[in-house]
Short mmCIF file of C-alpha atoms in Angstrom, two decimals:
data_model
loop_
_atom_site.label_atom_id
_atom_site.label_comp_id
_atom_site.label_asym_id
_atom_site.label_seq_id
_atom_site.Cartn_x
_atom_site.Cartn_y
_atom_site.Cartn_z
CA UNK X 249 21.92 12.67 24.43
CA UNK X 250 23.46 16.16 23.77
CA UNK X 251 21.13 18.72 21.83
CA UNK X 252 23.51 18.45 19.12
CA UNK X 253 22.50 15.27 18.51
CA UNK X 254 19.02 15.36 19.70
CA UNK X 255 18.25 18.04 16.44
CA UNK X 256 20.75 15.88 13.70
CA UNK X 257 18.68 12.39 15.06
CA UNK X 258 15.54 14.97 14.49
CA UNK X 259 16.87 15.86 10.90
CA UNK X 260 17.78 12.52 10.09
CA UNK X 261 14.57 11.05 10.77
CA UNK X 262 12.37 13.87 8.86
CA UNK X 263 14.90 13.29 5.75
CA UNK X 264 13.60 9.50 5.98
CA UNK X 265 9.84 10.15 6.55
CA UNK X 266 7.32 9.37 3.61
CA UNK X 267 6.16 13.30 3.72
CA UNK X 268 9.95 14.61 2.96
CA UNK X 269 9.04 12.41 -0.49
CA UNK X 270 5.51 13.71 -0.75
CA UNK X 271 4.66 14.72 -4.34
CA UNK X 272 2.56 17.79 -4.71
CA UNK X 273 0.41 16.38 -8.08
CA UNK X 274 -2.81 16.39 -10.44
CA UNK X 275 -4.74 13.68 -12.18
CA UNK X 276 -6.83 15.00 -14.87
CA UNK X 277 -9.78 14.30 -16.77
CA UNK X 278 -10.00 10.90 -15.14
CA UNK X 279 -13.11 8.44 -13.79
CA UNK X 280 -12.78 9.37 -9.93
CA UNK X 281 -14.50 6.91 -7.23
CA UNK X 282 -14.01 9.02 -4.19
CA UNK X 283 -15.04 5.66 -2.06
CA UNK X 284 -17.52 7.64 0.21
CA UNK X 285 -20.32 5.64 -1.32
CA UNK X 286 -21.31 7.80 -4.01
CA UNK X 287 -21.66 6.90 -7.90
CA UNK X 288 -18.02 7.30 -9.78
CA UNK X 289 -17.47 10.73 -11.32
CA UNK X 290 -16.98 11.01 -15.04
CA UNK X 291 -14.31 13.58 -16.19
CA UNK X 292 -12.79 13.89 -12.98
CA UNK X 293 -10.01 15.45 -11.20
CA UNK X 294 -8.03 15.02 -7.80
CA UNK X 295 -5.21 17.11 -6.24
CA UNK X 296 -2.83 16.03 -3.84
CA UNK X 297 -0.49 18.06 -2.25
CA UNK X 298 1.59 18.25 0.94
CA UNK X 299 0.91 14.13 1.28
CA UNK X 300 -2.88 14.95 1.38
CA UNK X 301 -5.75 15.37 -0.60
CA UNK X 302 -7.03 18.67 -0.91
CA UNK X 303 -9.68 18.52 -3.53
CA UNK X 304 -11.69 15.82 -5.88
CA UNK X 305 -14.83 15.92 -8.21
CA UNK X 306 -15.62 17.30 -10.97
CA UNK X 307 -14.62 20.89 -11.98
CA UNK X 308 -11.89 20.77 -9.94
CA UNK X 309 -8.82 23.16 -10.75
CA UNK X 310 -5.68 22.43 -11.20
CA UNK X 311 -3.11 24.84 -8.92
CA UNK X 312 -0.36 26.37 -10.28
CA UNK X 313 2.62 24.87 -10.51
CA UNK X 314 0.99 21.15 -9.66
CA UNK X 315 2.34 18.18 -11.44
CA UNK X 316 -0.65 17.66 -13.73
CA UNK X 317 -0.97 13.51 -14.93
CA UNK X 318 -3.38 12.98 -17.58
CA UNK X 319 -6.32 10.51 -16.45
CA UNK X 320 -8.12 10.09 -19.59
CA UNK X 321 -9.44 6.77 -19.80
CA UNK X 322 -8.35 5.70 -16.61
CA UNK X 323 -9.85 5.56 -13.06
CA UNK X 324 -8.21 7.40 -10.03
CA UNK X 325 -9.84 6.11 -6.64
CA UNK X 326 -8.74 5.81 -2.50
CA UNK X 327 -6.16 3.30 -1.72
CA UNK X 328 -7.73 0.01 -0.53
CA UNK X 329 -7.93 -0.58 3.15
CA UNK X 330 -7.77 -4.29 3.96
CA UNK X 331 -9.51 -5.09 7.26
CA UNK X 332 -8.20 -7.69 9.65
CA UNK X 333 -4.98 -9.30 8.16
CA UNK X 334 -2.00 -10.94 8.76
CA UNK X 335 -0.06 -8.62 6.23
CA UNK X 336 3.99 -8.41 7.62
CA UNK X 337 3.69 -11.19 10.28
CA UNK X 338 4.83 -14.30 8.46
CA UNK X 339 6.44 -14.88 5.07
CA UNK X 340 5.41 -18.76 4.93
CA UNK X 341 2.70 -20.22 6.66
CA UNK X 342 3.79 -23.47 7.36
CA UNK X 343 7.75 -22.33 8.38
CA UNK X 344 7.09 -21.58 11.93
CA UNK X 345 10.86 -19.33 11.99
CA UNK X 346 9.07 -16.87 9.70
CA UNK X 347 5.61 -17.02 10.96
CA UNK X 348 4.53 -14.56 13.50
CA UNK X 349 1.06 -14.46 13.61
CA UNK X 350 -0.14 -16.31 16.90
CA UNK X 351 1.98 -17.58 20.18
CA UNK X 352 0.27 -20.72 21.27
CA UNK X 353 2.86 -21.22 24.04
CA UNK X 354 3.68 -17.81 25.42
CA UNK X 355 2.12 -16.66 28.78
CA UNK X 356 0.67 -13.97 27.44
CA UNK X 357 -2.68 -13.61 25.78
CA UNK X 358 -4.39 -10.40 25.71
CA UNK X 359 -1.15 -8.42 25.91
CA UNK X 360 0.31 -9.85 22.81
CA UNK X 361 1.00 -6.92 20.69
CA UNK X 362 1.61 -7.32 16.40
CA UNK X 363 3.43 -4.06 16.48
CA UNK X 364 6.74 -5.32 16.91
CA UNK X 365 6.64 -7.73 14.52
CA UNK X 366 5.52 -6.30 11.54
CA UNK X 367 7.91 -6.62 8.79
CA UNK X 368 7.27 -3.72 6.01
CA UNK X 369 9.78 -5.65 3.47
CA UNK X 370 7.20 -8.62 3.66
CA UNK X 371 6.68 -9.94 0.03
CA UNK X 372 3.07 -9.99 1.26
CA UNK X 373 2.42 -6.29 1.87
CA UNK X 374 4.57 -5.69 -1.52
CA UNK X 375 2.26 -7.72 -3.62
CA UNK X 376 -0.71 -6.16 -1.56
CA UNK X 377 0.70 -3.01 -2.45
CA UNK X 378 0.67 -3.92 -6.32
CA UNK X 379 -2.69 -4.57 -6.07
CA UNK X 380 -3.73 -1.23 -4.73
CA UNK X 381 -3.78 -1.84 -1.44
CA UNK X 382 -2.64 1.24 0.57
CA UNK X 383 -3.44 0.43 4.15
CA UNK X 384 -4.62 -2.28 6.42
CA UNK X 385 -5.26 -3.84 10.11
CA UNK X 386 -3.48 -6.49 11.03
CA UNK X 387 -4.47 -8.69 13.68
CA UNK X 388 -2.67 -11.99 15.37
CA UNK X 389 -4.68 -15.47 15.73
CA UNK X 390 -5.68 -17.04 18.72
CA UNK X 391 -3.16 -19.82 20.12
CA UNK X 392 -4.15 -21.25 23.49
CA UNK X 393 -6.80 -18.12 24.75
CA UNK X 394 -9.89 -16.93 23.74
CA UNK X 395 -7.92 -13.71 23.51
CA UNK X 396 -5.33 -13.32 20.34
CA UNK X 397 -4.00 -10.11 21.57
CA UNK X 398 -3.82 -6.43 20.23
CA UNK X 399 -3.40 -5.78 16.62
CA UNK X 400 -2.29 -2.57 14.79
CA UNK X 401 -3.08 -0.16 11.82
CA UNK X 402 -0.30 -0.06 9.10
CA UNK X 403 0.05 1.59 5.76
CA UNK X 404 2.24 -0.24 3.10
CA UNK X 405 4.57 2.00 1.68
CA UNK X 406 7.86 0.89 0.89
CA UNK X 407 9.48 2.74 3.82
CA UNK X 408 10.43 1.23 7.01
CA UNK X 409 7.51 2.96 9.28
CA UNK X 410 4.68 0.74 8.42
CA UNK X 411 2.66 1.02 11.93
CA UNK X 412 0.36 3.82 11.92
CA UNK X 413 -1.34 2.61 15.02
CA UNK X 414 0.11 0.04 17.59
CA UNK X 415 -2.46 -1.58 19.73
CA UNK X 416 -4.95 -0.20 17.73
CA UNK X 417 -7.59 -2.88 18.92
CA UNK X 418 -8.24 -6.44 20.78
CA UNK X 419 -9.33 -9.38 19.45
CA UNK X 420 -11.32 -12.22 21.03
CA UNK X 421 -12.71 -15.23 19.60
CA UNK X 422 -16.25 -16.78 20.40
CA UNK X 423 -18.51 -18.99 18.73
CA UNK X 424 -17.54 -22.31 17.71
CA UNK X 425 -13.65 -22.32 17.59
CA UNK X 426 -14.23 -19.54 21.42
CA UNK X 427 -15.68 -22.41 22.94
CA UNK X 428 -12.97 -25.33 21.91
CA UNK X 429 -10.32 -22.76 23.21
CA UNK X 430 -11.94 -22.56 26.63
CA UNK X 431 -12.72 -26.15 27.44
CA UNK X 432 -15.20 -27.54 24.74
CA UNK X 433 -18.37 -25.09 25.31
CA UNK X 434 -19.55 -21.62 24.54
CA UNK X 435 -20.58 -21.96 28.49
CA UNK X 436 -17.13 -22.03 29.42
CA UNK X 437 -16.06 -19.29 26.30
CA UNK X 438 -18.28 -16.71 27.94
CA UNK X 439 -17.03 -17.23 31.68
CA UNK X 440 -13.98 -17.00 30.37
CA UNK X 441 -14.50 -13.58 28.73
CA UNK X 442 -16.36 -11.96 31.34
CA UNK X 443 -14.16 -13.07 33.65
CA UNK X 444 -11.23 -11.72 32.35
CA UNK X 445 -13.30 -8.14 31.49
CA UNK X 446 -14.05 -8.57 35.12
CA UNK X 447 -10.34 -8.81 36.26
CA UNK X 448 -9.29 -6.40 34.00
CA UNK X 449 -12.06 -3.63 35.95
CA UNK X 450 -10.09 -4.42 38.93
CA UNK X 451 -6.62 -3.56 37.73
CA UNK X 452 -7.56 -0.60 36.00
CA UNK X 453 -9.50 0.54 39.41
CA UNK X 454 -5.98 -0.19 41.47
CA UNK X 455 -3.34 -0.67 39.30
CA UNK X 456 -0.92 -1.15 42.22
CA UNK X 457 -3.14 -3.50 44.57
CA UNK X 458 -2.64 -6.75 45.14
CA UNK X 459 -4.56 -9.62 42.94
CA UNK X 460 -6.93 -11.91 44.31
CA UNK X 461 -4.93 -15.55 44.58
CA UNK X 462 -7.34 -16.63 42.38
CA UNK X 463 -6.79 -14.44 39.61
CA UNK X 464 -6.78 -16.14 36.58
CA UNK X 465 -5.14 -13.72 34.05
CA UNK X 466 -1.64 -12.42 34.20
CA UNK X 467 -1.20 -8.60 35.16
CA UNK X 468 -0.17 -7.85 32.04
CA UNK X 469 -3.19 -9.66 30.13
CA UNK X 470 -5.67 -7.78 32.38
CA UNK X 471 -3.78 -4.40 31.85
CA UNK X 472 -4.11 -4.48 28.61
CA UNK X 473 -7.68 -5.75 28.64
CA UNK X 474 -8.34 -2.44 30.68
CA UNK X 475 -7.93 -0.40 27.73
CA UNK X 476 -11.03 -2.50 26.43
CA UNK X 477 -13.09 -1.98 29.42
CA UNK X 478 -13.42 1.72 28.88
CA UNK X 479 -13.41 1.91 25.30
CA UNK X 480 -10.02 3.48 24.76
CA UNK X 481 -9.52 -0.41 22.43
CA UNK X 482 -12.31 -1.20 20.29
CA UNK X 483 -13.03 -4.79 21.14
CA UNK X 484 -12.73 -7.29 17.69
CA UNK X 485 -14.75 -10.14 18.37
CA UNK X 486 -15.12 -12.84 15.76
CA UNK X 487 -18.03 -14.66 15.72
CA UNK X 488 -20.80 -15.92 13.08
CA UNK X 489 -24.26 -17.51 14.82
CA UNK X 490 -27.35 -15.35 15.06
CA UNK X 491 -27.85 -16.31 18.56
CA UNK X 492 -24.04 -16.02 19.06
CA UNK X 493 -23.95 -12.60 17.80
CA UNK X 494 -27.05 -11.51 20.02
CA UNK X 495 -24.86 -12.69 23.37
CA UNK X 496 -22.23 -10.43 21.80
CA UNK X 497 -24.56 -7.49 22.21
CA UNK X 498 -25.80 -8.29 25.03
CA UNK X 499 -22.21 -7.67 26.99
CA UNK X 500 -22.88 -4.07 26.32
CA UNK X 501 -25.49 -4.38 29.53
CA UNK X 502 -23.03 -5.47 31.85
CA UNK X 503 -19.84 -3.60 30.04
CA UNK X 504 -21.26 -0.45 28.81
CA UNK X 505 -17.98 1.14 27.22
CA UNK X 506 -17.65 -1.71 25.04
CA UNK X 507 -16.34 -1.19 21.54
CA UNK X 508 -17.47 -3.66 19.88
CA UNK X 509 -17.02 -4.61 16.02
CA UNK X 510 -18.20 -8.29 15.17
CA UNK X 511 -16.04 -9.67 13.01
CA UNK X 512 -17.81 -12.85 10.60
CA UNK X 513 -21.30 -12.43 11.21
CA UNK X 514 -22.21 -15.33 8.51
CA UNK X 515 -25.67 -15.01 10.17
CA UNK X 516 -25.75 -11.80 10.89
CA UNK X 517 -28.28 -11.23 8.01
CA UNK X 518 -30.71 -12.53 10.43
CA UNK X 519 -30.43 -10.34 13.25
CA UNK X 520 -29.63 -7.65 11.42
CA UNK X 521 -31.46 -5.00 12.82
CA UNK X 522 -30.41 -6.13 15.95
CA UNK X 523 -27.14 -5.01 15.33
CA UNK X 524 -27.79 -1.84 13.53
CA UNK X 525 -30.21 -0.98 16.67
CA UNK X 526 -26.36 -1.53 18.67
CA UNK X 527 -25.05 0.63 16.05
CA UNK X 528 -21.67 -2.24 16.24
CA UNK X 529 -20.22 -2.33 12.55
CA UNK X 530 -19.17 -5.23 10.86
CA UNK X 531 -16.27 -6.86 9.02
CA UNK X 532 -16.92 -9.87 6.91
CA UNK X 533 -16.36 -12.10 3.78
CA UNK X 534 -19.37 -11.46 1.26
CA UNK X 535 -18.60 -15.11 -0.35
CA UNK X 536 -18.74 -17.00 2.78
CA UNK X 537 -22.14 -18.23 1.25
CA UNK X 538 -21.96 -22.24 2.65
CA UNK X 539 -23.22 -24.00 5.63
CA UNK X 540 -19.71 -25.01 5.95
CA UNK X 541 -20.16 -25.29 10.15
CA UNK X 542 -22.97 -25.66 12.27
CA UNK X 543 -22.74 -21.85 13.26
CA UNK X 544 -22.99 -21.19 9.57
CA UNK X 545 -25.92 -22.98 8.50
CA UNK X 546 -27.76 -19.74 7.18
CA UNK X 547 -24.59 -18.52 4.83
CA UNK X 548 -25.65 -16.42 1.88
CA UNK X 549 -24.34 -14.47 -0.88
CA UNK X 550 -27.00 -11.81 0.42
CA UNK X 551 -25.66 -11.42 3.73
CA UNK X 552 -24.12 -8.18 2.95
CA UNK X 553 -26.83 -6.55 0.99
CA UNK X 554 -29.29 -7.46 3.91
CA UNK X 555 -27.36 -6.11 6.76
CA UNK X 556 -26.31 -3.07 4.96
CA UNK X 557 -30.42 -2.72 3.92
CA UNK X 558 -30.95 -2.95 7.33
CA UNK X 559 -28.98 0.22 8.58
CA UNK X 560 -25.20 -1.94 9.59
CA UNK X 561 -21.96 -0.44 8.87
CA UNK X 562 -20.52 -3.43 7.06
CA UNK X 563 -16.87 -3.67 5.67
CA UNK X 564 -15.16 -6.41 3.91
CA UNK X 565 -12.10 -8.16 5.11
CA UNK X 566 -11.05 -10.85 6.74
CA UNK X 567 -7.82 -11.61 4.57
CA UNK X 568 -5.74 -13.69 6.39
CA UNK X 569 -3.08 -16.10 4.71
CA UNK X 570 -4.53 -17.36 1.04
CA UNK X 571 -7.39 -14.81 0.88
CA UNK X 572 -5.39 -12.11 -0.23
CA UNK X 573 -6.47 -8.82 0.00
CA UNK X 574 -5.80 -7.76 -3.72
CA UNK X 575 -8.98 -9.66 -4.46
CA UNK X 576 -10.76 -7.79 -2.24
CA UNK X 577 -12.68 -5.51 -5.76
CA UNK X 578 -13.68 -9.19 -6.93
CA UNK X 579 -15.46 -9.60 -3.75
CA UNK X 580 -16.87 -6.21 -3.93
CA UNK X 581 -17.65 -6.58 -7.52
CA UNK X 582 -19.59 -10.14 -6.82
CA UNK X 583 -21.81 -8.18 -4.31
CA UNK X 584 -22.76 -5.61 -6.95
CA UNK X 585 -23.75 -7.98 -9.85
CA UNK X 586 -25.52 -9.87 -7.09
CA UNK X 587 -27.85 -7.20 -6.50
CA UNK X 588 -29.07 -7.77 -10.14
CA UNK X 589 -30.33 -10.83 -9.39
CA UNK X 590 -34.03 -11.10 -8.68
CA UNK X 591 -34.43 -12.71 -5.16
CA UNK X 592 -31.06 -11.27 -3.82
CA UNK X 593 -29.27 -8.33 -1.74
CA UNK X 594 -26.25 -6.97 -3.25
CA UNK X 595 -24.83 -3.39 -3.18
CA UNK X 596 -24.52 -0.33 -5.37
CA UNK X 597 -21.19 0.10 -6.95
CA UNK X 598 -20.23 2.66 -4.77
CA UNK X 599 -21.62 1.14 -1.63
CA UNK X 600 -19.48 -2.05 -2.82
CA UNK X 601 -16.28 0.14 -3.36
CA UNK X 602 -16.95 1.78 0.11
CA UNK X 603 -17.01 -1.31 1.42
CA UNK X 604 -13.14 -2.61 1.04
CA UNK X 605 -11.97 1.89 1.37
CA UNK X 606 -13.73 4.27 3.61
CA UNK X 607 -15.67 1.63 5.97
CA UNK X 608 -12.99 -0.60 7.10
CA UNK X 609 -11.34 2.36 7.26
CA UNK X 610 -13.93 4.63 9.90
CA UNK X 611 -14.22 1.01 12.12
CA UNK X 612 -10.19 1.14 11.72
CA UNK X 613 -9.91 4.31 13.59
CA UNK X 614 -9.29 6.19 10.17
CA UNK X 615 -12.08 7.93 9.94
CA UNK X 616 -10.95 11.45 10.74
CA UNK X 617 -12.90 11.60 14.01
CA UNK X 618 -11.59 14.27 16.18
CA UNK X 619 -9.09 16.15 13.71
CA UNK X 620 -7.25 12.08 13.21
CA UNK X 621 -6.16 10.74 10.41
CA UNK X 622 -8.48 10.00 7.43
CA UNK X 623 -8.34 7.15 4.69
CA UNK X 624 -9.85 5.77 2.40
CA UNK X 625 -11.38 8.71 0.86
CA UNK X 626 -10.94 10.97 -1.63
CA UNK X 627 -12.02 14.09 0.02
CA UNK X 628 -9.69 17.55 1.63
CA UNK X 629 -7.33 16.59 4.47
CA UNK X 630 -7.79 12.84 3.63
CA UNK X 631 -3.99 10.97 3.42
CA UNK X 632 -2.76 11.32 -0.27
CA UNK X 633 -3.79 7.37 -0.89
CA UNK X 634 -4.54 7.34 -4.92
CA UNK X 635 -5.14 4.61 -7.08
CA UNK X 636 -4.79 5.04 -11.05
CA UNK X 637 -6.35 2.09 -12.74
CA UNK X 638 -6.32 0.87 -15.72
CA UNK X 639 -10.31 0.55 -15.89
CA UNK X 640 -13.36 -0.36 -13.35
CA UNK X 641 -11.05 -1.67 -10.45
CA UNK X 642 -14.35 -3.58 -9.49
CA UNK X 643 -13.59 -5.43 -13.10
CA UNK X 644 -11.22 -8.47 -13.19
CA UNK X 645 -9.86 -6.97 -15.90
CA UNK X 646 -8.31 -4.18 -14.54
CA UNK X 647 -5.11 -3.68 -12.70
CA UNK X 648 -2.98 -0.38 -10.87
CA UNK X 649 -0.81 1.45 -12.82
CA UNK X 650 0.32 4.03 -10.45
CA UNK X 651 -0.70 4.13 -6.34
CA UNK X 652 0.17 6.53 -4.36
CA UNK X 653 0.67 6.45 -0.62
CA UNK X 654 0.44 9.79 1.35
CA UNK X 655 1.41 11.25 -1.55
CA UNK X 656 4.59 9.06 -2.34
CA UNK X 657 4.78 6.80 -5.59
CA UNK X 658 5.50 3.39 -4.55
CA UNK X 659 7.31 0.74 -6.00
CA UNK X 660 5.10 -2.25 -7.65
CA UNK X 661 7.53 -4.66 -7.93
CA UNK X 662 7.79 -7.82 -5.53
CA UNK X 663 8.34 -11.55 -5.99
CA UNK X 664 5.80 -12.45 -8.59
CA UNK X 665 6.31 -9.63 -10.90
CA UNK X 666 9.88 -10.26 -10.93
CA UNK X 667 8.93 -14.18 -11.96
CA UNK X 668 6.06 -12.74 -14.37
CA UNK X 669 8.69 -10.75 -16.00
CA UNK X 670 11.37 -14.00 -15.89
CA UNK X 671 8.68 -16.71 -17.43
CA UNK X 672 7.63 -13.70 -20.21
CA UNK X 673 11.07 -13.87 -22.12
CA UNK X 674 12.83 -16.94 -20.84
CA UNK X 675 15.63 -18.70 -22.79
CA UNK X 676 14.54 -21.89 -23.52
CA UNK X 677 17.67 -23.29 -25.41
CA UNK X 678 19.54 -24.85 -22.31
CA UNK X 679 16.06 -26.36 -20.91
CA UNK X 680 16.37 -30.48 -20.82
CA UNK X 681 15.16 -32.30 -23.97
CA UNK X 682 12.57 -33.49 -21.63
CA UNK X 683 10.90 -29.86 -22.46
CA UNK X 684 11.00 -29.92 -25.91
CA UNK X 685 7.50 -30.84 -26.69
#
């Protein structure tokens, strides 16, 4: 390519990036949740500028020249961050064509990356978007392996660059559902896995040797499982048994880069300072409060409050498919009005509200570590993700008005607001007499 064309592609693409439509703007006077755990701030203000946040809290001032949007009565927080997804790999579940999300008869296991695949015109991430949800993970499913492959970090503005962060970690199912996918026990589940950890030392030791003839994975499965090895890929790994989750831990004695994040945890109430003691965060669904499986048997509502009383980074997610992340504030919501039951762990407000923002966001990677990118906060040099709600977005009540996404208004219409709006006002005097009741 000549240099001509080099700088116009260079142009071209900078004239299409999010920050060429960054507004530089001030809400005012508002309720601000800055998501970092702390109580909401009344009479509140937050400035955004350059696609970043450069100042919230109260007694803030507003710069010259700033765009200045009047907050009264309204609440301005962080985007949502939606931990472990499917958000952009399938539009209908049960239409295979469309779906995406797991590859039950490829080859490949470990080295299946979501990065291609993630559609950013997805209806999904568009009503995600509506319901303040500014960024997420997104991870495949398993199909034949233990291992589901590598999923990604993607923000969902209406622009075609959704993937913030391809490969961003591994995931790797135990437990129950680990051991049917490796031949019917967690025996075989955990040969499996240290196995292919095992392999994968090898290949990242010689890259160019030759395998053993009895190498089970395939060089590109154990290539990418190298990545895990040394910690450069945080390793996902769902589970949900207390004594399950204890054999997680105990890999870090035989692996000791591990990057582990347990992902379930139903019991992990009861070895919760085990984990905290590991200092492994975890992602998991605070109404998953049945003995619904036999590695389940000690679900509660409290498991959440517990862990977090016990010193573990928790976040909630897991919204795959129906369990959308828009509900994500009713689940944080349940967990504070739970803690005002006698008897029973809940959260704080702003504990609850740092639990579906800033959390999933730091065990996301987007926690500002090392000059990176930060989310889920309102705080200086954190990504201009802002909410304006109607009221307490923890209330089912309340809805977005505005969200912002590094510092660009997005669009809030998708498939069901364009039906909301149809049903609202529609012209009943052609409908069959049949409806005339």
């Amino acid at each position: 390519m000549s240099r001509r064309a080099i700088i116009a592609a260079a142009l071209a693409a900078a004239a299409f990036s999010p920050a060429a439509f960054a507004q530089d703007f001030a809400i005012t006077n508002a309720t601000v949740a800055t998501g970092d755990g702390s109580a909401p701030i009344e009479h509140g203000t937050v400035v955004v500028r350059g696609g970043k946040v450069v100042a919230a809290g109260a007694g803030v001032a507003v710069p010259a020249g700033v765009q200045s949007i009047d907050g009264t009565g309204k609440w301005v927080t962080p985007g949502l961050f939606a931990a472990v997804t499917d958000l952009g790999l399938l539009d209908v579940e049960g239409v295979k064509d469309s779906n995406d999300s797991e590859a039950d008869e490829s080859p490949f296991n470990a080295a299946l990356d979501v990065s291609p695949a993630v559609n950013p015109d997805s209806e999904h991430i568009a009503v995600s978007r509506e319901g303040g949800v500014t960024r997420a993970t997104v991870s495949p499913y398993n199909g034949h392996s233990i291992f589901a492959g590598q999923g990604a970090v993607i923000d969902l503005g209406a622009d075609p660059d959704a993937v913030t962060k391809a490969r961003a970690f591994q995931f790797v199912q135990l437990g129950e559902q680990g051991a049917r996918l490796a031949g019917g026990s967690r025996v075989a589940a955990h040969v499996a896995l240290r196995n292919a950890l095992r392999e994968a030392r090898e290949v990242a030791a010689s890259p160019n040797a030759a395998r053993s003839p009895d190498a089970l994975l395939t060089r590109a499965d154990a290539a990418a499982l190298a990545q895990v090895i040394d910690g450069r890929q945080p390793l996902y790994v769902g589970v949900e048994r207390a004594s399950d989750i204890r054999s997680v831990l105990a890999l870090k004695s035989e692996f000791p880069k591990l990057d582990l994040v347990l992902v379930g945890a139903t019991e992990g109430w009861l070895v919760a300072g085990d984990i905290a003691a590991a200092k492994v965060p975890v992602i998991t669904m605070p109404l998953r409060d049945l003995p619904s499986a036999f590695e389940a048997l000690a679900a509660t509502q409290s498991n959440v409050g517990r862990m977090k009383k016990a010193g573990v980074k928790v976040a909630i997610g897991m919204f795959n498919t129906s369990n959308q992340p828009r509900y994500a504030p009713q689940e944080a919501g349940n967990l504070v009005a739970l803690g005002k039951l006698p008897g029973a762990a809940g959260l704080t407000w702003g504990e609850a509200f740092a639990a579906i923002t800033s959390v999933p966001a730091e065990i996301s990677g987007l926690g500002g570590k090392n000059g990176g990118v930060r989310a889920g906060v309102l705080a200086p040099g954190a990504v201009g993700d802002v909410v304006i709600w109607d009221g307490d977005p923890l209330e089912l009540s309340s809805a977005p008005l505005d969200v912002f996404i590094d510092g660009v208004k997005q669009p809030l219409e998708n498939h069901q607001s364009r039906l909301r709006q149809r049903y609202r006002s529609l012209d009943r005097t052609y409908l069959p007499k049949a409806y005339d009741w």
